[in-house]
mmCIF file of N, CA and C and ligand atoms in Angstrom:
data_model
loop_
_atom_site.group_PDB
_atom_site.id
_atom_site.type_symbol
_atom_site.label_atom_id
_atom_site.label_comp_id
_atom_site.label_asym_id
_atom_site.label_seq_id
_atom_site.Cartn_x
_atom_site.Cartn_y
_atom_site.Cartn_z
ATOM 1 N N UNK W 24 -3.206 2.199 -22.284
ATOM 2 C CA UNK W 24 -3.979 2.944 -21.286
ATOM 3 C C UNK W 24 -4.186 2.072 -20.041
ATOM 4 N N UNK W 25 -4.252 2.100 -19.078
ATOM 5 C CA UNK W 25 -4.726 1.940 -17.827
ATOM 6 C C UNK W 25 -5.329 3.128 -16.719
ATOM 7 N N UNK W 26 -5.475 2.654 -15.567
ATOM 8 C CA UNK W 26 -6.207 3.354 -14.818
ATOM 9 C C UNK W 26 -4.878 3.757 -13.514
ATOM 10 N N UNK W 27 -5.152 4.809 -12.773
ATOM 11 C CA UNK W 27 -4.065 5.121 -11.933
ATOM 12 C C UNK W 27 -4.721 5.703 -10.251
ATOM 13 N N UNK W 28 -4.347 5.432 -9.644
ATOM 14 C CA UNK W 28 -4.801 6.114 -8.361
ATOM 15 C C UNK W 28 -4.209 7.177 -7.562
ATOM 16 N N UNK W 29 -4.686 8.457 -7.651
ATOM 17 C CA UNK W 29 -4.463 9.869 -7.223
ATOM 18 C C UNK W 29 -4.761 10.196 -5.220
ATOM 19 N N UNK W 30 -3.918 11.164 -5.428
ATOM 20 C CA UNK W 30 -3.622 11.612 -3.972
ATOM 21 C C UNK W 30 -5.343 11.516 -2.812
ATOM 22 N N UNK W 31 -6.380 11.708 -3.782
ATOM 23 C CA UNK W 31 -7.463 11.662 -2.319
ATOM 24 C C UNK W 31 -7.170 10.117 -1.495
ATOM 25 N N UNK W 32 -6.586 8.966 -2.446
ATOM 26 C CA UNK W 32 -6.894 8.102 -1.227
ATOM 27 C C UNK W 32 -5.651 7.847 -0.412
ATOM 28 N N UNK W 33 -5.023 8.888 -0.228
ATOM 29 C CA UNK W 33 -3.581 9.034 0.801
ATOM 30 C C UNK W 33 -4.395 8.737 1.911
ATOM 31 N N UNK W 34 -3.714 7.922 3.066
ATOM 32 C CA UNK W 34 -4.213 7.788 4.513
ATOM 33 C C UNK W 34 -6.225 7.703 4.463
ATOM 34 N N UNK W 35 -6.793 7.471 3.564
ATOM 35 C CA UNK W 35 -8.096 6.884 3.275
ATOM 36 C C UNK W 35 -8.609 5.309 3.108
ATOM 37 N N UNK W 36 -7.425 5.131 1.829
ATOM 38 C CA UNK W 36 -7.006 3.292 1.720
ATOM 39 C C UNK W 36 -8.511 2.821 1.989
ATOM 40 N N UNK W 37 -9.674 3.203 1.532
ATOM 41 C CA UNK W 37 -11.101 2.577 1.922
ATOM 42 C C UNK W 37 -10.970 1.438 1.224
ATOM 43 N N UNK W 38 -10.318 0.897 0.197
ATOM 44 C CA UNK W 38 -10.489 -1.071 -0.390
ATOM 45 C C UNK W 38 -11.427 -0.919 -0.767
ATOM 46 N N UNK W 39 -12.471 -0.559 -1.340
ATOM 47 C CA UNK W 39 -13.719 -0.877 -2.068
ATOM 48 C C UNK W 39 -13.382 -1.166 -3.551
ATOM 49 N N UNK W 40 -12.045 -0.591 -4.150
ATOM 50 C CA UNK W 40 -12.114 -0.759 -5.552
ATOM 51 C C UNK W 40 -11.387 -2.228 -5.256
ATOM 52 N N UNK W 41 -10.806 -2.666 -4.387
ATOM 53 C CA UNK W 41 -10.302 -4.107 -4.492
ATOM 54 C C UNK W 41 -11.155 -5.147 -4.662
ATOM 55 N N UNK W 42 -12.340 -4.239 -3.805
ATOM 56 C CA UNK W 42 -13.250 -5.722 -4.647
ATOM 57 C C UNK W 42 -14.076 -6.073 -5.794
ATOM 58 N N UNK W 43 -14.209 -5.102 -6.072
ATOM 59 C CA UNK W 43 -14.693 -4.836 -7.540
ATOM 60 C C UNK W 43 -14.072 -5.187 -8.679
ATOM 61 N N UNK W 44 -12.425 -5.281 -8.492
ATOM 62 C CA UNK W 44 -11.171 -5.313 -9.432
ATOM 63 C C UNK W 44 -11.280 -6.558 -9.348
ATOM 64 N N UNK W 45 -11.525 -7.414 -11.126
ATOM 65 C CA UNK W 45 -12.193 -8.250 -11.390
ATOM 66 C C UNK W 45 -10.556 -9.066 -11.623
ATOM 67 N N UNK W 46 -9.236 -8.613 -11.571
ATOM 68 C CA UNK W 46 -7.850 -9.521 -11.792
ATOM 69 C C UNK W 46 -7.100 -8.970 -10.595
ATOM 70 N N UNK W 47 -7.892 -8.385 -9.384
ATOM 71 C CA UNK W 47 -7.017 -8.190 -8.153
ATOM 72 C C UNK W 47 -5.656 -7.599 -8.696
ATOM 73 N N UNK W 48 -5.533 -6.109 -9.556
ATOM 74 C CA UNK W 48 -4.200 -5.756 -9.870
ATOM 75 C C UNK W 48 -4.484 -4.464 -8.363
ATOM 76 N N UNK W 49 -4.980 -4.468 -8.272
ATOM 77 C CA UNK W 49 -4.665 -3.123 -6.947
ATOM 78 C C UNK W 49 -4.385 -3.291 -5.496
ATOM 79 N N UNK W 50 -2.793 -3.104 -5.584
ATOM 80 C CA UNK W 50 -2.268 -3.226 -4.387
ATOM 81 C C UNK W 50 -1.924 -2.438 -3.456
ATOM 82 N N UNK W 51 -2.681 -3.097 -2.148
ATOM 83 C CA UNK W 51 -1.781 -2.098 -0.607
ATOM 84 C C UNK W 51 -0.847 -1.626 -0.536
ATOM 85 N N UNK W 52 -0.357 0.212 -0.393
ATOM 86 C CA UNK W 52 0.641 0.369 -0.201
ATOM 87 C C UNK W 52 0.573 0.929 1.637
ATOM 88 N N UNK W 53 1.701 1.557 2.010
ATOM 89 C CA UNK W 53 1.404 1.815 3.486
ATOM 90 C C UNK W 53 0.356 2.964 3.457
ATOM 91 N N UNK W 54 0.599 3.950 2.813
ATOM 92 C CA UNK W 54 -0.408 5.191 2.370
ATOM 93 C C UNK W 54 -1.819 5.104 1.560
ATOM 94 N N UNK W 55 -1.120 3.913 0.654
ATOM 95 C CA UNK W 55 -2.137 4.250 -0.295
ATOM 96 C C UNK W 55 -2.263 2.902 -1.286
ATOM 97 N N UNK W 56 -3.206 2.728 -2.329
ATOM 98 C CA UNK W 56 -3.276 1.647 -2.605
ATOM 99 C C UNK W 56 -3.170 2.074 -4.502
ATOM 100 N N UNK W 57 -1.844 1.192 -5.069
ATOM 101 C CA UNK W 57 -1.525 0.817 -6.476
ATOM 102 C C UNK W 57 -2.269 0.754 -7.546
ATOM 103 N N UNK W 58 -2.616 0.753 -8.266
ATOM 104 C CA UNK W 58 -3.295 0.071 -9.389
ATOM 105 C C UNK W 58 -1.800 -0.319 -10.714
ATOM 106 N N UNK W 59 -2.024 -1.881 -10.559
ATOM 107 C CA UNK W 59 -0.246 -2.063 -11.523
ATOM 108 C C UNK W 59 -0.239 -1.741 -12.753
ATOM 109 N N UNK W 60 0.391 -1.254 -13.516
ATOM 110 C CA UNK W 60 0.003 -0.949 -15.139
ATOM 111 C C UNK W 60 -0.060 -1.702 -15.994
ATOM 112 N N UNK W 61 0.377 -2.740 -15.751
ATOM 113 C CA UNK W 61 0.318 -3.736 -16.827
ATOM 114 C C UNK W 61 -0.303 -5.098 -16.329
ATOM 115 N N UNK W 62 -0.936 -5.061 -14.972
ATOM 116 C CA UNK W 62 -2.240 -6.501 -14.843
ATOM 117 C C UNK W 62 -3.380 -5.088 -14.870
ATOM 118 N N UNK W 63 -3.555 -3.936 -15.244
ATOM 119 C CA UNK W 63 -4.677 -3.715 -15.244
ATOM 120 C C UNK W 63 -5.407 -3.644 -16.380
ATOM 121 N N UNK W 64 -6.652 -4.329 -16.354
ATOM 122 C CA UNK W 64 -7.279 -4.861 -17.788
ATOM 123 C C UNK W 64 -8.252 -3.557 -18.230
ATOM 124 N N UNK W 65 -8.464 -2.225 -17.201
ATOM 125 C CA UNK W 65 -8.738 -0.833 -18.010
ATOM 126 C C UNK W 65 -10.761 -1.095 -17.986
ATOM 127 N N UNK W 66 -11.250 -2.018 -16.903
ATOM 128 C CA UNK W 66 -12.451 -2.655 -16.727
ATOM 129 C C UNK W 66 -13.353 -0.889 -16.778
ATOM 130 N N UNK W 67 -12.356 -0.220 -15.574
ATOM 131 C CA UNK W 67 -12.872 0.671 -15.053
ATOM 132 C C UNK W 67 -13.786 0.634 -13.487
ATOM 133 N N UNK W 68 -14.439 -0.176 -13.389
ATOM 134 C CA UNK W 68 -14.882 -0.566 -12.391
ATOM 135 C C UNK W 68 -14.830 -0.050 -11.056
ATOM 136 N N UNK W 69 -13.238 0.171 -11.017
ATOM 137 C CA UNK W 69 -12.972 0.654 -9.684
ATOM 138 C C UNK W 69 -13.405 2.318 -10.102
ATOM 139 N N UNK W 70 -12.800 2.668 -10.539
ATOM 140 C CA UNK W 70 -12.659 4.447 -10.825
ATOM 141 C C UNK W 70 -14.528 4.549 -10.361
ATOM 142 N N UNK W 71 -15.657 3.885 -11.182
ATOM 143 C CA UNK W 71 -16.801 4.084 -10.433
ATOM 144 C C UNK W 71 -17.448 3.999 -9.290
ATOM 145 N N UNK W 72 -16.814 3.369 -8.475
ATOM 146 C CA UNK W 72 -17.133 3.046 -7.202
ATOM 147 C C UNK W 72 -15.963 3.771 -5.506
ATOM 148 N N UNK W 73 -15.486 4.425 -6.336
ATOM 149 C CA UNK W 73 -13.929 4.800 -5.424
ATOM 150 C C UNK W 73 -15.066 5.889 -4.567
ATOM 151 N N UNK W 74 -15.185 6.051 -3.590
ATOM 152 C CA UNK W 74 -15.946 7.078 -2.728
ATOM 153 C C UNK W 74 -15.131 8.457 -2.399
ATOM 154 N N UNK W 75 -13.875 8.614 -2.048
ATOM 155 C CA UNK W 75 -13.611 9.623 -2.716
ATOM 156 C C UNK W 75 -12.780 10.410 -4.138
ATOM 157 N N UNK W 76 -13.282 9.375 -4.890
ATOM 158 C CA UNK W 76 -12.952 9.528 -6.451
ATOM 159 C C UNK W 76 -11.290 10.125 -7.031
ATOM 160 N N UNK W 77 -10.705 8.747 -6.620
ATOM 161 C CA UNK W 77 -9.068 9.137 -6.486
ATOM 162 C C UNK W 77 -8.745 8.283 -7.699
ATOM 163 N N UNK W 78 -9.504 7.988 -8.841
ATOM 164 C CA UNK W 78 -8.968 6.723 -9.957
ATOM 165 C C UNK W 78 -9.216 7.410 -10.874
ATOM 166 N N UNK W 79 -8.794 7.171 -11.815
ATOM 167 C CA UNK W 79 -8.968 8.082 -13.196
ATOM 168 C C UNK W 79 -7.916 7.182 -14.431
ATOM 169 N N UNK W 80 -8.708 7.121 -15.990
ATOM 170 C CA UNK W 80 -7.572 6.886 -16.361
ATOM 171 C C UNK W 80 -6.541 7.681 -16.616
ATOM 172 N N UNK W 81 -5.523 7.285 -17.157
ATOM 173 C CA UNK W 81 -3.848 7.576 -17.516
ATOM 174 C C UNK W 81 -4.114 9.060 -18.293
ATOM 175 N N UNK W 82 -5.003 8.806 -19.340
ATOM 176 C CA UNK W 82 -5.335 9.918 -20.101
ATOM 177 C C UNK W 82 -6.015 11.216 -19.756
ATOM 178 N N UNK W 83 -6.753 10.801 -18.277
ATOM 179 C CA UNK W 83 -7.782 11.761 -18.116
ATOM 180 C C UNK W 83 -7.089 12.374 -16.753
ATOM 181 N N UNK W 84 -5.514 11.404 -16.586
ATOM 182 C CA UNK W 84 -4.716 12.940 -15.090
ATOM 183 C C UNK W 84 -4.697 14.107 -15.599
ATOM 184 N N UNK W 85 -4.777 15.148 -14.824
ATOM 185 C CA UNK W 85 -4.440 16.432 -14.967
ATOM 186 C C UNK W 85 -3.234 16.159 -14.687
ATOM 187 N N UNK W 86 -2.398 17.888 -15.474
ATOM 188 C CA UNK W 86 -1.007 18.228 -14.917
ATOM 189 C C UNK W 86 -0.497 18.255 -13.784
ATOM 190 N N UNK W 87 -1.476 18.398 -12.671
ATOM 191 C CA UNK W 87 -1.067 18.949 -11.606
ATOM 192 C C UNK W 87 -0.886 17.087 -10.604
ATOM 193 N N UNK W 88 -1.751 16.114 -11.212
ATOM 194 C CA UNK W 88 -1.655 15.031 -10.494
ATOM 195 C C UNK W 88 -0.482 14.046 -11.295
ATOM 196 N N UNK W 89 0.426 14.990 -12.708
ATOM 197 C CA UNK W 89 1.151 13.529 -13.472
ATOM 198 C C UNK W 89 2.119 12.833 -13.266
ATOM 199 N N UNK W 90 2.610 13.166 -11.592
ATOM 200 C CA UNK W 90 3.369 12.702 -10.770
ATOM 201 C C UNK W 90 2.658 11.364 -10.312
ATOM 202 N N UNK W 91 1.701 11.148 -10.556
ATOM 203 C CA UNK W 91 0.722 9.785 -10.032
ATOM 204 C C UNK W 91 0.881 8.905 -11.294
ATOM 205 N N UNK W 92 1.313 9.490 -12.529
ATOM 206 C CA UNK W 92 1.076 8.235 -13.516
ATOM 207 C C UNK W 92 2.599 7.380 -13.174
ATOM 208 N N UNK W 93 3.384 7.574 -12.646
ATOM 209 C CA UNK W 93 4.788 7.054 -12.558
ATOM 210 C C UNK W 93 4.809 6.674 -11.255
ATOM 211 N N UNK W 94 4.611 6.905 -10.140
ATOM 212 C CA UNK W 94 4.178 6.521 -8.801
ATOM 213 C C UNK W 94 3.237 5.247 -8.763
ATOM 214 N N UNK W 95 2.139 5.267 -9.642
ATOM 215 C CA UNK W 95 1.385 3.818 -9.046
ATOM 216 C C UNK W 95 2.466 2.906 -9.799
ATOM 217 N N UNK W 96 3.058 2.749 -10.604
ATOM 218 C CA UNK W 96 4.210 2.238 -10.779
ATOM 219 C C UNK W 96 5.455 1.744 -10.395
ATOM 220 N N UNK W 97 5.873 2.488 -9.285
ATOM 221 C CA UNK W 97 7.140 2.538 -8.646
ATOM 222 C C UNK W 97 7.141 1.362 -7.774
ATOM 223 N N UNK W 98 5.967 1.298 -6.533
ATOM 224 C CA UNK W 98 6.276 0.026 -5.934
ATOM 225 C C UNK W 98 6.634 -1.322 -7.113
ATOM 226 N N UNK W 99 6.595 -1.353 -8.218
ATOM 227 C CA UNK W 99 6.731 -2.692 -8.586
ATOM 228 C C UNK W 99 7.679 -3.075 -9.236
ATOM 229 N N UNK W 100 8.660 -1.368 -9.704
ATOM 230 C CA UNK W 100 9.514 -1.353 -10.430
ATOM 231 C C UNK W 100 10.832 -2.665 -9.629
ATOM 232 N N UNK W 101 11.645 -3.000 -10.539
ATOM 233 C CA UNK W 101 12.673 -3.523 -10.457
ATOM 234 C C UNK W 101 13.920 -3.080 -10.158
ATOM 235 N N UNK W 102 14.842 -3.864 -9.749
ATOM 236 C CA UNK W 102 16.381 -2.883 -9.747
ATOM 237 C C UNK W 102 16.598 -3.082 -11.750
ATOM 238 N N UNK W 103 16.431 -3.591 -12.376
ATOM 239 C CA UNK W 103 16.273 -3.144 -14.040
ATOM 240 C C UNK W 103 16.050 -1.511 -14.488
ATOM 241 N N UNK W 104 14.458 -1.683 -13.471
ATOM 242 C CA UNK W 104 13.434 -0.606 -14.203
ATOM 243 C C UNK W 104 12.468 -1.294 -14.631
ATOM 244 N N UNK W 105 12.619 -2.554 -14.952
ATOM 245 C CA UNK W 105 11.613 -3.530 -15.134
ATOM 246 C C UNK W 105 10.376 -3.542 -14.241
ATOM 247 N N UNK W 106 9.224 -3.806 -14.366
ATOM 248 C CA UNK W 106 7.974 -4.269 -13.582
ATOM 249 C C UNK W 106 7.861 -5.375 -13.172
ATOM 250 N N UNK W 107 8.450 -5.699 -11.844
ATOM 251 C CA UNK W 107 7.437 -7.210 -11.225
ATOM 252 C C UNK W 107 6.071 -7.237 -11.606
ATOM 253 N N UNK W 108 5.836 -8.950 -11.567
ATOM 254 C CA UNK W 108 4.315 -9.144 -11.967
ATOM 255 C C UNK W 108 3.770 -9.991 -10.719
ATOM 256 N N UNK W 109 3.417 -8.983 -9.781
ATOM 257 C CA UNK W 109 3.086 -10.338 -8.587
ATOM 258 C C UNK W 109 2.024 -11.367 -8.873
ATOM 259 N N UNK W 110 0.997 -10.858 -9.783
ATOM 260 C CA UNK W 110 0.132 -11.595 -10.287
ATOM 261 C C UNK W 110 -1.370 -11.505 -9.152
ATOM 262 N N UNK W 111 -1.311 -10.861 -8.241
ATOM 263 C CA UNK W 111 -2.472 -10.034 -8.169
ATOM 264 C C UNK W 111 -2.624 -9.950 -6.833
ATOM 265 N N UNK W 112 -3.101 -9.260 -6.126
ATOM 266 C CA UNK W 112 -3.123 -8.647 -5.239
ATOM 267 C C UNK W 112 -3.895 -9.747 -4.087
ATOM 268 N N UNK W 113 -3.673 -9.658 -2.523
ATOM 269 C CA UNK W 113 -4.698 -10.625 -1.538
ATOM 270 C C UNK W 113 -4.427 -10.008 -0.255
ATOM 271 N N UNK W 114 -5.072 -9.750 0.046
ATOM 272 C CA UNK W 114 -5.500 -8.901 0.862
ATOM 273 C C UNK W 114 -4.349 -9.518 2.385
ATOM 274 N N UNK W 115 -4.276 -10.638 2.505
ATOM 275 C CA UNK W 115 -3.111 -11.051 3.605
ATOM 276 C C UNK W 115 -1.906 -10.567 3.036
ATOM 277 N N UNK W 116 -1.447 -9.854 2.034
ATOM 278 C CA UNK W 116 -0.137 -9.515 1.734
ATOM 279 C C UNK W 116 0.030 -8.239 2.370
ATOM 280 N N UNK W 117 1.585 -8.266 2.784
ATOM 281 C CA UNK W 117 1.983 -6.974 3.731
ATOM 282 C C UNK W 117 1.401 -6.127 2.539
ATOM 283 N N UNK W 118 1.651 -4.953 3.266
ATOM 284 C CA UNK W 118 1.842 -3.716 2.152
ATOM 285 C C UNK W 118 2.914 -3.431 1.765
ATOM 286 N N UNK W 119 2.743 -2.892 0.085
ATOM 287 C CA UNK W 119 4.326 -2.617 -0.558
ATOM 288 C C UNK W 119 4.470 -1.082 0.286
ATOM 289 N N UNK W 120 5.835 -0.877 0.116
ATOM 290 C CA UNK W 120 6.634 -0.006 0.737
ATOM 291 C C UNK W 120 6.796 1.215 -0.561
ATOM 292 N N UNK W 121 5.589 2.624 0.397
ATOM 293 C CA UNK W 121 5.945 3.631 -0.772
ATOM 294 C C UNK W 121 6.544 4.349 -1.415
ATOM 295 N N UNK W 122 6.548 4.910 -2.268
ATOM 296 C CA UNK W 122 7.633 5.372 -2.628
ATOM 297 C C UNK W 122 7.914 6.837 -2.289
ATOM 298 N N UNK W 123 9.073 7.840 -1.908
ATOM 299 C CA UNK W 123 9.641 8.705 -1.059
ATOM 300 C C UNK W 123 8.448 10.022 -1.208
ATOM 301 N N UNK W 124 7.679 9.717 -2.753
ATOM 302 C CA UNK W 124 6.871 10.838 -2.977
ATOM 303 C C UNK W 124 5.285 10.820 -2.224
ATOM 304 N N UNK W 125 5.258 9.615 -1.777
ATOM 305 C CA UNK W 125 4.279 9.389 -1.392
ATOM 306 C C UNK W 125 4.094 9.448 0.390
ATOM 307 N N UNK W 126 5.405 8.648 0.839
ATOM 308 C CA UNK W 126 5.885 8.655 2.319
ATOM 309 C C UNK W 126 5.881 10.156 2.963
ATOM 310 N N UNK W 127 6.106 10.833 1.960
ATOM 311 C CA UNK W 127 6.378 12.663 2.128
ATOM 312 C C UNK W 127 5.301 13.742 2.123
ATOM 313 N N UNK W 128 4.476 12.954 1.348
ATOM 314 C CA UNK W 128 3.163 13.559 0.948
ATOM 315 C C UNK W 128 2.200 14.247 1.965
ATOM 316 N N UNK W 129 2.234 15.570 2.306
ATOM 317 C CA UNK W 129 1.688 16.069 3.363
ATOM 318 C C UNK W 129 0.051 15.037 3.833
ATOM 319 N N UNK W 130 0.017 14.990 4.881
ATOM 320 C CA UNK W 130 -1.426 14.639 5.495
ATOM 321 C C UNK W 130 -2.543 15.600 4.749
ATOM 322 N N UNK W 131 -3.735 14.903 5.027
ATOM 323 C CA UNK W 131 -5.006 15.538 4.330
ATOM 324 C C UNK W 131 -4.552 16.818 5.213
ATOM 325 N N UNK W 132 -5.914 17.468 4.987
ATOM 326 C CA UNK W 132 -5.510 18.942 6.033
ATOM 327 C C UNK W 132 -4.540 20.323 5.573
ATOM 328 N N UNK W 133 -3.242 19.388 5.063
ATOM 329 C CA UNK W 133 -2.093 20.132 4.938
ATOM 330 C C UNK W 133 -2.409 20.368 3.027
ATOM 331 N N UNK W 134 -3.110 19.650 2.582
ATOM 332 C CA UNK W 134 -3.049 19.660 0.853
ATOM 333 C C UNK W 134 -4.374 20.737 0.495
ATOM 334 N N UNK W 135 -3.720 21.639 -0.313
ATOM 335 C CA UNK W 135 -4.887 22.450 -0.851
ATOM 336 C C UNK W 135 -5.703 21.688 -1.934
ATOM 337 N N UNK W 136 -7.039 22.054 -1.778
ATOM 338 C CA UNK W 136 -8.184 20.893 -2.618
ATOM 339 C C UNK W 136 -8.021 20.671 -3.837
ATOM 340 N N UNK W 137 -8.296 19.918 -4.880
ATOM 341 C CA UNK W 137 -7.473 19.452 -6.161
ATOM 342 C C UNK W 137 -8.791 20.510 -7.073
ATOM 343 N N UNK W 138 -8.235 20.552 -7.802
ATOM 344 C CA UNK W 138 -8.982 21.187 -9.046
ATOM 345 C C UNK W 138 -10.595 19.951 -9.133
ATOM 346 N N UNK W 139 -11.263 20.101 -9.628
ATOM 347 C CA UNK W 139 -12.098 19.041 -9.884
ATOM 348 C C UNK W 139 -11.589 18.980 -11.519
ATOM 349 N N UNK W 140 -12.076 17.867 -12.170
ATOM 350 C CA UNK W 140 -11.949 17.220 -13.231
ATOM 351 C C UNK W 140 -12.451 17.868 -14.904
HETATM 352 FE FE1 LIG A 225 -8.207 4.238 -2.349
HETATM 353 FE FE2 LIG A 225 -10.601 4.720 -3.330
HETATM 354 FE FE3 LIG A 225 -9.551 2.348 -3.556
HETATM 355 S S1 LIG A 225 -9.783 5.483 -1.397
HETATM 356 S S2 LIG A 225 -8.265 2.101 -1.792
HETATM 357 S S3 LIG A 225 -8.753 4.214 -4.498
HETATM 358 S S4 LIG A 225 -11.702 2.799 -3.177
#
């Protein structure tokens, strides 16, 4: 299990769960910000403090968001398929480069409102 980050924080990127994230696994993307699947230790931490409540664990996506459990993933994937382990996130690091589902991802505005939970 781990934790995953969903479409509200597209073009939001507020960083509050970065600081809370007690092994820095949640990384900048240009849109949006990662949580890695395998440095995340499942604290929870962030998911409580996210202001507009875009974290959830793995178990608790809906259908309609399970395009997000494979996406916070993708920036780290490998040419393998393998997972890089950058070993944790700092805030002077560029941002990873998103992936096509995310780059595509209509602007707020344009997305009809998510189901609540
Ligand atoms: Fe995004 Fe919420 Fe973190 S908006 S950057 S998941 S605090």
């Amino acid at each position: 299990m781990t934790l995953v980050i969903l479409s509200p924080c597209i073009d939001v990127k507020d960083g509050t769960c970065t600081e809370v994230c007690p092994v820095d696994c949640i990384y900048e993307g240009e849109r949006m910000f990662y949580i890695h699947p395998t440095e995340c230790i499942e604290c929870s931490l962030c998911e409580s403090i996210c202001p507009v409540d875009a974290i959830r664990y793995d178990d608790e996506v809906s259908p309609a968001d399970a395009q997000f459990l494979k996406l916070n993933g993708d920036p780290f994937r490998n040419a393998e398929g393998g997972l890089d382990q950058p070993g944790g996130w700092s805030r002077s690091d560029a941002p990873l480069k998103d992936p096509a589902a995310i780059r595509d991802f209509p602007a707020a505005g344009q997305v009809p409102p998510r189901a609540s939970r």
